């Protein structure tokens, strides 16, 4: 029965997403094809195969973190700040997919780094989550002693902890992303949940816009936000899974 519910739920998600996203995909494909033929028609010196190779080269360069800026190229995804953020995304298993090692040595190191880093990250997240729970329980116990409340204290503190977590990890960060990335609030909220839940589609990633200048503290603060936010969201997901069980 559980397997049937699971498959049915995934099938429902697939059907809804197909209905919502398929028309936009078709329109985007038609628009791209139209631009391709218009370019070949307006610039007769261009040849189809040569243009295709140029497009593939641009796509591959963009995947490697290189973008064209007039007559120069932008670098910076593999500086220390970018590499630190990639390391966080690797051991937290977010794996945005917008950046990955291109050298053999880098890929081998990434495997070895993740083998130790993923369990280390799980242990740390578990410890942070336990500290959060202990803090909530301590506050509830203190309220019970001071005001002689019983169930009310526990419910009040859990509600406060939930609201505080929502503010710190989901509701307020989109305001920062709107300022630094130029995203809308909805896009920032979407990025926050996709990141902290470790889904990590990679369609939105902070610090990747070559037209913007980011402060040095930006990615470091976001890395800490990811770490503590994942621990908080893991507790919420655990409560939901306990309820379903």
Coordinates of N, CA and C in Angstrom, one line a residue:
X1 N 0.8 -1.2 0.0 CA 0.0 0.0 0.0 C 0.9 1.3 0.0
X2 N 1.9 1.2 0.8 CA 2.8 2.4 0.9 C 3.5 2.6 -0.4
X3 N 3.9 1.5 -1.1 CA 4.6 1.7 -2.4 C 3.6 2.3 -3.4
X4 N 2.4 1.8 -3.4 CA 1.3 2.3 -4.3 C 1.1 3.8 -4.1
X5 N 1.0 4.2 -2.8 CA 0.9 5.6 -2.5 C 2.1 6.4 -3.0
X6 N 3.3 5.9 -2.8 CA 4.5 6.6 -3.2 C 4.5 6.8 -4.7
X7 N 4.2 5.7 -5.5 CA 4.2 5.8 -6.9 C 3.1 6.7 -7.4
X8 N 2.0 6.6 -6.8 CA 0.9 7.5 -7.1 C 1.2 9.0 -6.9
X9 N 1.9 9.3 -5.8 CA 2.3 10.6 -5.5 C 3.3 11.2 -6.5
X10 N 4.3 10.3 -6.8 CA 5.3 10.8 -7.8 C 4.6 10.9 -9.2
X11 N 3.7 10.0 -9.5 CA 2.9 10.2 -10.8 C 2.1 11.4 -10.8
X12 N 1.5 11.8 -9.7 CA 0.7 13.0 -9.6 C 1.6 14.2 -9.9
X13 N 2.8 14.2 -9.2 CA 3.8 15.3 -9.4 C 4.2 15.4 -10.9
X14 N 4.4 14.2 -11.5 CA 4.9 14.2 -12.9 C 3.8 14.8 -13.8
X15 N 2.5 14.4 -13.6 CA 1.4 14.9 -14.4 C 1.3 16.5 -14.3
X16 N 1.3 16.9 -13.0 CA 1.1 18.4 -12.8 C 2.3 19.2 -13.4
X17 N 3.5 18.7 -13.2 CA 4.7 19.4 -13.8 C 4.7 19.4 -15.3
X18 N 4.2 18.3 -15.9 CA 4.1 18.2 -17.4 C 3.1 19.2 -17.9
X19 N 2.0 19.3 -17.2 CA 1.0 20.3 -17.6 C 1.4 21.7 -17.5
X20 N 2.3 22.0 -16.4 CA 2.7 23.4 -16.2 C 3.9 23.8 -17.0
X21 N 4.9 22.9 -17.2 CA 6.1 23.2 -17.8 C 6.3 22.9 -19.3
X22 N 5.5 21.9 -19.8 CA 5.7 21.5 -21.1 C 5.4 22.6 -22.2
X23 N 4.3 23.3 -22.0 CA 4.1 24.4 -23.0 C 5.2 25.4 -23.0
X24 N 5.7 25.8 -21.9 CA 6.8 26.8 -21.8 C 8.1 26.2 -22.5
X25 N 8.3 24.9 -22.4 CA 9.5 24.3 -23.0 C 9.3 24.3 -24.5
X26 N 8.1 24.0 -25.0 CA 7.8 24.0 -26.5 C 8.0 25.4 -27.0
X27 N 7.5 26.5 -26.3 CA 7.7 27.8 -26.8 C 9.1 28.2 -26.8
X28 N 9.9 27.8 -25.8 CA 11.3 28.2 -25.8 C 12.1 27.5 -26.9
X29 N 11.7 26.3 -27.2 CA 12.4 25.5 -28.3 C 12.1 26.2 -29.7
X30 N 10.8 26.6 -29.9 CA 10.4 27.2 -31.1 C 11.1 28.6 -31.3
X31 N 11.2 29.3 -30.2 CA 11.9 30.6 -30.2 C 13.4 30.5 -30.5
X32 N 14.0 29.5 -29.9 CA 15.5 29.2 -30.2 C 15.7 28.9 -31.7
X33 N 14.8 28.0 -32.2 CA 15.0 27.6 -33.6 C 14.8 28.7 -34.5
X34 N 13.8 29.6 -34.2 CA 13.5 30.8 -35.0 C 14.7 31.7 -35.0
X35 N 15.3 31.9 -33.9 CA 16.5 32.8 -33.8 C 17.7 32.2 -34.6
X36 N 17.8 30.9 -34.5 CA 18.9 30.2 -35.3 C 18.8 30.4 -36.8
X37 N 17.6 30.3 -37.3 CA 17.4 30.4 -38.8 C 17.5 31.9 -39.2
X38 N 17.0 32.8 -38.3 CA 17.1 34.2 -38.6 C 18.6 34.7 -38.7
X39 N 19.4 34.1 -37.8 CA 20.8 34.5 -37.7 C 21.5 34.0 -39.0
X40 N 21.2 32.8 -39.4 CA 21.8 32.2 -40.7 C 21.3 33.0 -41.9
X41 N 20.0 33.5 -41.9 CA 19.5 34.2 -43.0 C 20.1 35.6 -43.1
X42 N 20.3 36.3 -42.0 CA 20.8 37.6 -42.0 C 22.3 37.7 -42.2
X43 N 23.0 36.7 -41.8 CA 24.5 36.7 -42.0 C 24.8 35.4 -42.8
X44 N 24.8 35.6 -44.1 CA 25.0 34.5 -45.0 C 26.4 34.0 -45.0
X45 N 27.3 34.7 -44.4 CA 28.7 34.2 -44.3 C 28.8 33.0 -43.3
X46 N 27.8 33.0 -42.4 CA 27.8 31.9 -41.4 C 27.4 30.6 -42.0
X47 N 27.9 29.5 -41.5 CA 27.6 28.2 -42.0 C 27.0 27.4 -40.8
X48 N 26.0 26.6 -41.0 CA 25.3 25.9 -40.0 C 26.2 25.1 -39.1
X49 N 27.1 24.2 -39.6 CA 28.0 23.4 -38.7 C 28.9 24.3 -37.9
X50 N 29.5 25.4 -38.5 CA 30.4 26.2 -37.7 C 29.6 26.9 -36.6
X51 N 28.4 27.4 -36.9 CA 27.6 28.1 -35.9 C 27.3 27.1 -34.7
X52 N 27.0 25.8 -35.1 CA 26.7 24.8 -34.1 C 27.9 24.6 -33.2
X53 N 29.1 24.5 -33.8 CA 30.3 24.3 -33.0 C 30.5 25.5 -32.0
X54 N 30.2 26.7 -32.5 CA 30.4 27.9 -31.7 C 29.4 27.8 -30.5
X55 N 28.2 27.5 -30.8 CA 27.2 27.4 -29.7 C 27.5 26.3 -28.7
X56 N 28.0 25.2 -29.1 CA 28.4 24.1 -28.2 C 29.6 24.6 -27.4
X57 N 30.5 25.3 -28.0 CA 31.7 25.8 -27.2 C 31.3 26.8 -26.2
X58 N 30.3 27.7 -26.5 CA 29.9 28.7 -25.5 C 29.2 28.0 -24.3
X59 N 28.4 26.9 -24.7 CA 27.7 26.2 -23.6 C 28.7 25.5 -22.7
X60 N 29.7 24.9 -23.3 CA 30.7 24.2 -22.5 C 31.5 25.1 -21.6
X61 N 31.8 26.3 -22.2 CA 32.6 27.3 -21.4 C 31.7 27.8 -20.3
X62 N 30.4 28.0 -20.5 CA 29.5 28.5 -19.4 C 29.4 27.5 -18.3
X63 N 29.4 26.2 -18.7 CA 29.3 25.2 -17.6 C 30.6 25.2 -16.8
X64 N 31.7 25.6 -17.4 CA 33.0 25.7 -16.7 C 33.2 26.9 -15.9
X65 N 32.2 27.8 -16.0 CA 32.2 29.1 -15.2 C 32.9 30.3 -16.0
X66 N 33.0 30.1 -17.3 CA 33.6 31.2 -18.1 C 32.5 31.9 -18.9
X67 N 32.5 33.2 -18.8 CA 31.5 33.9 -19.6 C 32.2 35.1 -20.4
X68 N 31.6 35.4 -21.5 CA 32.2 36.5 -22.3 C 31.7 37.9 -21.8
X69 N 32.7 38.8 -21.7 CA 32.4 40.2 -21.3 C 33.1 41.1 -22.3
X70 N 32.4 41.5 -23.3 CA 32.9 42.3 -24.4 C 34.1 41.5 -25.1
X71 N 35.3 42.0 -24.9 CA 36.4 41.4 -25.6 C 37.2 40.5 -24.6
X72 N 36.7 40.3 -23.4 CA 37.4 39.5 -22.4 C 36.5 38.5 -21.9
X73 N 37.1 37.6 -21.0 CA 36.3 36.6 -20.4 C 36.4 36.7 -18.9
X74 N 35.3 36.3 -18.2 CA 35.3 36.5 -16.7 C 35.7 35.1 -16.1
X75 N 36.6 35.2 -15.1 CA 37.0 34.1 -14.3 C 36.6 34.4 -12.8
X76 N 36.6 33.3 -12.0 CA 36.4 33.6 -10.6 C 35.5 32.6 -9.9
X77 N 35.0 31.6 -10.6 CA 34.2 30.6 -9.9 C 35.1 29.6 -9.1
X78 N 36.4 29.5 -9.5 CA 37.3 28.6 -8.9 C 38.3 29.4 -8.0
X79 N 38.0 30.6 -7.6 CA 38.9 31.2 -6.6 C 38.5 30.6 -5.3
X80 N 39.2 31.1 -4.2 CA 39.0 30.4 -2.9 C 37.6 30.4 -2.4
X81 N 36.9 31.6 -2.6 CA 35.6 31.7 -2.1 C 34.6 30.8 -2.9
X82 N 34.8 30.8 -4.2 CA 34.0 29.9 -5.0 C 34.3 28.4 -4.8
X83 N 35.5 28.1 -4.6 CA 35.9 26.7 -4.3 C 35.4 26.2 -2.9
X84 N 35.4 27.2 -1.9 CA 34.8 26.9 -0.6 C 33.3 26.6 -0.7
X85 N 32.6 27.4 -1.5 CA 31.2 27.2 -1.6 C 30.9 25.9 -2.4
X86 N 31.7 25.5 -3.4 CA 31.6 24.3 -4.0 C 31.8 23.1 -3.1
X87 N 32.8 23.2 -2.2 CA 33.1 22.1 -1.2 C 31.9 21.9 -0.3
X88 N 31.2 23.1 0.1 CA 30.0 23.0 1.0 C 28.9 22.3 0.2
X89 N 28.7 22.6 -1.1 CA 27.6 22.0 -1.8 C 27.9 20.6 -2.1
X90 N 29.2 20.2 -2.1 CA 29.5 18.8 -2.4 C 29.2 17.9 -1.2
X91 N 29.7 18.3 0.0 CA 29.6 17.4 1.2 C 28.2 17.5 1.8
X92 N 27.4 18.5 1.5 CA 26.0 18.6 1.9 C 25.1 17.9 0.9
X93 N 25.7 17.4 -0.2 CA 25.0 16.6 -1.2 C 23.9 17.5 -1.9
X94 N 24.1 18.8 -1.9 CA 23.2 19.7 -2.6 C 23.5 19.6 -4.1
X95 N 24.8 19.6 -4.5 CA 25.2 19.4 -5.9 C 24.4 20.2 -6.9
X96 N 24.6 21.5 -6.9 CA 23.8 22.3 -7.8 C 24.0 21.9 -9.3
X97 N 25.1 21.4 -9.7 CA 25.3 21.0 -11.1 C 25.8 22.1 -12.0
X98 N 25.9 23.3 -11.5 CA 26.3 24.4 -12.4 C 27.8 24.5 -12.4
X99 N 28.5 23.8 -11.5 CA 30.0 23.8 -11.5 C 30.5 22.5 -11.1
X100 N 31.5 22.0 -11.7 CA 32.0 20.7 -11.4 C 33.5 20.6 -11.9
X101 N 34.3 19.8 -11.3 CA 35.7 19.7 -11.7 C 35.8 19.2 -13.1
X102 N 36.8 19.8 -13.8 CA 37.0 19.4 -15.3 C 38.3 18.6 -15.5
X103 N 39.1 18.6 -14.5 CA 40.4 17.8 -14.6 C 40.2 16.5 -13.9
X104 N 41.0 15.5 -14.4 CA 41.0 14.2 -13.8 C 41.4 14.2 -12.3
X105 N 42.4 15.0 -12.0 CA 42.9 15.1 -10.6 C 41.8 15.7 -9.7
X106 N 41.1 16.7 -10.3 CA 40.0 17.4 -9.5 C 38.9 16.4 -9.3
X107 N 38.5 15.6 -10.2 CA 37.4 14.6 -10.1 C 37.8 13.5 -9.0
X108 N 39.0 13.0 -9.1 CA 39.4 12.0 -8.2 C 39.5 12.6 -6.7
X109 N 40.0 13.8 -6.6 CA 40.0 14.4 -5.3 C 38.6 14.7 -4.8
X110 N 37.7 15.1 -5.7 CA 36.3 15.3 -5.3 C 35.6 14.0 -4.7
X111 N 35.9 12.9 -5.3 CA 35.4 11.6 -4.8 C 35.9 11.3 -3.4
X112 N 37.2 11.4 -3.3 CA 37.8 11.1 -1.9 C 37.4 12.2 -0.9
X113 N 37.3 13.4 -1.3 CA 36.8 14.5 -0.4 C 35.4 14.2 0.1
X114 N 34.5 13.8 -0.8 CA 33.1 13.6 -0.5 C 32.9 12.3 0.3
X115 N 33.8 11.3 0.1 CA 33.7 10.0 0.9 C 33.8 10.3 2.4
X116 N 34.7 11.2 2.7 CA 34.9 11.5 4.1 C 34.0 12.7 4.6
X117 N 33.8 13.6 3.6 CA 33.1 14.8 4.0 C 31.6 14.6 4.2
X118 N 31.0 13.7 3.4 CA 29.5 13.5 3.6 C 29.2 12.9 5.0
X119 N 29.8 11.9 5.4 CA 29.5 11.4 6.8 C 29.9 12.4 7.9
X120 N 31.0 13.2 7.6 CA 31.3 14.2 8.6 C 30.3 15.3 8.7
X121 N 29.7 15.6 7.5 CA 28.6 16.6 7.4 C 27.4 16.1 8.1
X122 N 27.1 14.8 7.9 CA 25.9 14.2 8.6 C 26.0 14.2 10.1
X123 N 27.2 13.9 10.6 CA 27.5 13.9 12.0 C 27.3 15.3 12.6
X124 N 27.9 16.3 11.9 CA 27.8 17.7 12.3 C 26.3 18.2 12.3
X125 N 25.6 17.9 11.3 CA 24.2 18.3 11.2 C 23.4 17.7 12.3
X126 N 23.7 16.4 12.6 CA 23.0 15.7 13.7 C 23.3 16.4 15.0
X127 N 24.5 16.8 15.3 CA 24.9 17.4 16.5 C 24.2 18.8 16.6
X128 N 24.2 19.6 15.5 CA 23.5 20.9 15.5 C 22.1 20.7 15.8
X129 N 21.4 19.7 15.2 CA 20.0 19.5 15.4 C 19.7 19.1 16.8
X130 N 20.6 18.3 17.4 CA 20.4 17.9 18.8 C 20.5 19.1 19.8
X131 N 21.5 20.0 19.4 CA 21.6 21.2 20.2 C 20.4 22.1 20.1
X132 N 19.8 22.2 18.9 CA 18.6 23.0 18.8 C 17.5 22.4 19.6
X133 N 17.3 21.1 19.6 CA 16.3 20.4 20.3 C 16.5 20.6 21.8
X134 N 17.8 20.5 22.3 CA 18.1 20.7 23.7 C 17.7 22.1 24.1
X135 N 18.0 23.1 23.3 CA 17.7 24.4 23.6 C 16.2 24.7 23.7
X136 N 15.4 24.1 22.8 CA 14.0 24.2 22.9 C 13.5 23.5 24.2
X137 N 14.0 22.3 24.5 CA 13.5 21.6 25.7 C 13.9 22.4 26.9
X138 N 15.1 23.0 26.9 CA 15.6 23.7 28.1 C 14.7 24.9 28.4
X139 N 14.4 25.6 27.3 CA 13.5 26.8 27.4 C 12.1 26.4 27.9
X140 N 11.6 25.3 27.4 CA 10.3 24.8 27.8 C 10.3 24.4 29.3
X141 N 11.3 23.7 29.7 CA 11.4 23.3 31.1 C 11.5 24.6 32.0
X142 N 12.3 25.6 31.6 CA 12.4 26.8 32.4 C 11.1 27.5 32.5
X143 N 10.3 27.6 31.4 CA 9.0 28.2 31.5 C 8.0 27.4 32.4
X144 N 8.2 26.1 32.4 CA 7.3 25.3 33.3 C 7.6 25.6 34.7
X145 N 8.9 25.8 35.1 CA 9.3 26.0 36.5 C 8.9 27.4 36.9
X146 N 9.0 28.4 36.0 CA 8.7 29.8 36.4 C 7.2 30.1 36.4
X147 N 6.5 29.6 35.4 CA 5.0 30.0 35.3 C 4.1 28.8 35.7
X148 N 4.8 27.6 36.0 CA 4.0 26.4 36.4 C 3.1 26.0 35.3
X149 N 3.6 26.1 34.0 CA 2.9 25.6 32.9 C 3.3 24.2 32.6
X150 N 2.5 23.4 32.0 CA 2.9 22.1 31.6 C 3.0 21.9 30.1
X151 N 1.9 21.5 29.5 CA 1.8 21.4 28.0 C 1.9 22.7 27.3
X152 N 1.4 23.8 27.9 CA 1.4 25.1 27.3 C 2.8 25.5 27.0
X153 N 3.7 25.3 27.9 CA 5.1 25.8 27.8 C 5.8 25.1 26.6
X154 N 5.6 23.8 26.5 CA 6.2 23.0 25.4 C 5.7 23.5 24.1
X155 N 4.3 23.6 24.0 CA 3.7 24.1 22.7 C 4.2 25.5 22.3
X156 N 4.3 26.4 23.3 CA 4.7 27.7 23.1 C 6.1 27.8 22.5
X157 N 7.0 27.1 23.2 CA 8.4 27.1 22.8 C 8.6 26.5 21.4
X158 N 7.9 25.4 21.1 CA 8.0 24.8 19.8 C 7.5 25.7 18.7
X159 N 6.4 26.4 19.0 CA 5.9 27.3 18.1 C 6.8 28.5 17.8
X160 N 7.5 29.0 18.9 CA 8.4 30.1 18.7 C 9.7 29.6 17.9
X161 N 10.1 28.4 18.2 CA 11.2 27.8 17.5 C 10.9 27.7 16.0
X162 N 9.7 27.2 15.7 CA 9.3 27.0 14.3 C 9.3 28.4 13.6
X163 N 8.7 29.4 14.2 CA 8.5 30.7 13.6 C 9.9 31.3 13.5
X164 N 10.8 31.2 14.5 CA 12.1 31.7 14.4 C 12.9 31.1 13.2
X165 N 12.8 29.8 13.1 CA 13.5 29.1 12.0 C 12.9 29.5 10.7
X166 N 11.6 29.7 10.6 CA 11.1 30.1 9.3 C 11.6 31.5 8.9
X167 N 11.7 32.4 9.9 CA 12.2 33.7 9.6 C 13.7 33.7 9.2
X168 N 14.5 33.0 10.0 CA 16.0 33.0 9.8 C 16.4 32.3 8.5
X169 N 15.7 31.2 8.2 CA 16.2 30.3 7.2 C 15.4 30.3 5.9
X170 N 14.1 30.8 5.9 CA 13.3 30.7 4.7 C 12.7 32.1 4.3
X171 N 12.3 32.9 5.3 CA 11.5 34.1 5.0 C 12.4 35.4 4.8
X172 N 13.5 35.5 5.7 CA 14.3 36.7 5.6 C 15.5 36.5 4.5
X173 N 16.1 35.4 4.3 CA 17.2 35.3 3.3 C 16.8 35.7 1.9
X174 N 15.5 35.5 1.4 CA 15.2 36.0 0.1 C 15.4 37.5 0.0
X175 N 15.2 38.3 1.1 CA 15.5 39.7 1.0 C 16.9 40.0 0.7
X176 N 17.8 39.2 1.3 CA 19.3 39.4 1.0 C 19.6 39.0 -0.5
X177 N 18.9 37.9 -0.9 CA 19.2 37.5 -2.3 C 18.6 38.5 -3.3
X178 N 17.5 39.1 -3.0 CA 16.9 40.2 -3.8 C 17.9 41.3 -4.0
X179 N 18.6 41.7 -2.9 CA 19.5 42.8 -2.9 C 20.8 42.4 -3.7
X180 N 21.4 41.3 -3.4 CA 22.7 40.9 -3.9 C 22.6 40.3 -5.3
X181 N 21.5 39.5 -5.6 CA 21.4 38.8 -6.8 C 20.4 39.4 -7.8
X182 N 19.5 40.3 -7.3 CA 18.5 40.9 -8.2 C 17.4 40.0 -8.5
X183 N 17.2 38.9 -7.6 CA 16.1 38.0 -7.8 C 14.8 38.6 -7.2
X184 N 13.7 38.1 -7.6 CA 12.4 38.5 -6.9 C 12.3 37.7 -5.6
X185 N 11.4 38.1 -4.7 CA 11.3 37.4 -3.4 C 10.9 36.0 -3.6
X186 N 10.0 35.7 -4.6 CA 9.6 34.3 -4.9 C 10.8 33.5 -5.3
X187 N 11.7 34.0 -6.2 CA 12.8 33.3 -6.6 C 13.8 33.0 -5.5
X188 N 14.0 34.0 -4.6 CA 14.8 33.8 -3.4 C 14.3 32.8 -2.5
X189 N 13.0 32.8 -2.3 CA 12.3 31.8 -1.4 C 12.5 30.4 -2.0
X190 N 12.3 30.3 -3.3 CA 12.4 29.0 -4.0 C 13.8 28.5 -3.9
X191 N 14.8 29.4 -4.1 CA 16.2 29.0 -3.9 C 16.5 28.5 -2.5
X192 N 16.0 29.2 -1.5 CA 16.2 28.9 -0.1 C 15.7 27.5 0.2
X193 N 14.5 27.1 -0.2 CA 14.0 25.8 0.1 C 14.7 24.7 -0.7
X194 N 15.0 25.0 -2.0 CA 15.6 24.0 -2.9 C 17.0 23.7 -2.3
X195 N 17.7 24.7 -1.8 CA 19.0 24.5 -1.2 C 19.0 23.8 0.1
X196 N 18.2 24.2 1.0 CA 18.2 23.6 2.4 C 17.7 22.2 2.4
X197 N 16.8 21.9 1.4 CA 16.3 20.5 1.3 C 17.3 19.6 0.6
X198 N 18.4 20.2 0.1 CA 19.5 19.5 -0.6 C 19.0 19.0 -2.0
X199 N 17.9 19.5 -2.5 CA 17.4 19.1 -3.9 C 18.4 19.7 -4.9
X200 N 18.7 21.0 -4.8 CA 19.8 21.6 -5.5 C 19.7 21.5 -7.0
X201 N 18.6 22.0 -7.6 CA 18.5 21.9 -9.1 C 19.6 22.6 -9.8
X202 N 20.1 23.8 -9.3 CA 21.1 24.5 -10.0 C 20.6 25.6 -10.9
X203 N 19.3 25.8 -11.0 CA 18.8 26.9 -11.9 C 19.0 28.2 -11.2
X204 N 19.1 28.3 -9.9 CA 19.4 29.5 -9.2 C 20.6 29.1 -8.2
X205 N 21.7 29.9 -8.4 CA 22.9 29.7 -7.5 C 23.4 31.1 -7.2
X206 N 23.8 31.3 -5.9 CA 24.2 32.6 -5.5 C 25.7 32.9 -6.0
X207 N 26.0 34.1 -6.3 CA 27.4 34.5 -6.6 C 27.8 34.2 -8.0
X208 N 26.9 33.9 -8.9 CA 27.3 33.5 -10.2 C 27.1 34.5 -11.4
X209 N 26.5 35.6 -11.0 CA 26.2 36.7 -12.0 C 27.5 37.5 -12.3
X210 N 28.1 37.4 -13.5 CA 29.3 38.1 -13.8 C 29.1 39.7 -13.9
X211 N 27.8 40.1 -13.9 CA 27.6 41.5 -14.0 C 27.4 42.2 -12.6
X212 N 27.5 41.4 -11.6 CA 27.4 41.9 -10.2 C 28.7 41.7 -9.4
X213 N 28.9 42.6 -8.5 CA 30.1 42.6 -7.6 C 29.6 42.1 -6.2
X214 N 30.2 41.1 -5.7 CA 29.7 40.5 -4.5 C 30.8 40.8 -3.4
X215 N 30.3 41.1 -2.2 CA 31.2 41.4 -1.0 C 31.9 40.1 -0.6
X216 N 33.1 40.2 0.0 CA 33.9 39.0 0.3 C 33.2 38.1 1.3
X217 N 32.3 38.7 2.2 CA 31.7 37.9 3.3 C 30.5 37.1 2.8
X218 N 30.0 37.4 1.6 CA 28.7 37.0 1.1 C 28.6 35.4 1.1
X219 N 29.6 34.8 0.4 CA 29.5 33.3 0.2 C 29.8 32.6 1.5
X220 N 30.6 33.2 2.4 CA 30.9 32.6 3.7 C 29.7 32.6 4.6
X221 N 29.0 33.7 4.6 CA 27.7 33.8 5.4 C 26.7 32.8 4.9
X222 N 26.6 32.7 3.5 CA 25.6 31.8 2.9 C 26.0 30.4 3.3
X223 N 27.2 30.1 3.3 CA 27.7 28.7 3.7 C 27.2 28.4 5.1
X224 N 27.4 29.3 6.1 CA 26.9 29.1 7.4 C 25.4 29.0 7.5
X225 N 24.7 29.8 6.7 CA 23.2 29.7 6.6 C 22.8 28.3 6.1
X226 N 23.5 27.8 5.1 CA 23.2 26.5 4.6 C 23.4 25.4 5.7
X227 N 24.4 25.5 6.4 CA 24.7 24.5 7.4 C 23.7 24.5 8.5
X228 N 23.4 25.6 9.1 CA 22.4 25.7 10.2 C 21.0 25.5 9.6
X229 N 20.7 26.0 8.5 CA 19.4 25.9 7.9 C 19.1 24.4 7.5
X230 N 20.1 23.7 7.0 CA 19.8 22.3 6.8 C 19.5 21.5 8.0
X231 N 20.2 21.8 9.1 CA 19.9 21.2 10.4 C 18.5 21.4 10.9
X232 N 18.1 22.7 10.7 CA 16.7 23.1 11.1 C 15.7 22.4 10.3
X233 N 15.9 22.4 9.0 CA 14.9 21.8 8.0 C 14.9 20.3 8.2
X234 N 16.0 19.7 8.5 CA 16.1 18.3 8.7 C 15.2 17.9 9.9
X235 N 15.2 18.7 11.0 CA 14.3 18.5 12.1 C 12.8 18.6 11.7
X236 N 12.5 19.5 10.9 CA 11.1 19.7 10.4 C 10.7 18.5 9.6
X237 N 11.6 18.1 8.7 CA 11.3 16.9 7.8 C 11.2 15.6 8.7
X238 N 12.0 15.5 9.7 CA 11.9 14.4 10.6 C 10.6 14.3 11.3
X239 N 10.1 15.5 11.8 CA 8.8 15.5 12.4 C 7.7 15.1 11.4
X240 N 7.8 15.6 10.2 CA 6.8 15.2 9.2 C 6.9 13.7 8.9
X241 N 8.1 13.1 8.8 CA 8.2 11.7 8.5 C 7.7 10.9 9.7
X242 N 7.9 11.4 11.0 CA 7.3 10.7 12.1 C 5.8 10.7 12.1
X243 N 5.3 11.8 11.7 CA 3.8 11.9 11.6 C 3.3 11.0 10.5
X244 N 3.9 10.9 9.4 CA 3.5 10.0 8.3 C 3.6 8.5 8.8
X245 N 4.7 8.2 9.5 CA 4.9 6.8 10.0 C 3.8 6.5 11.0

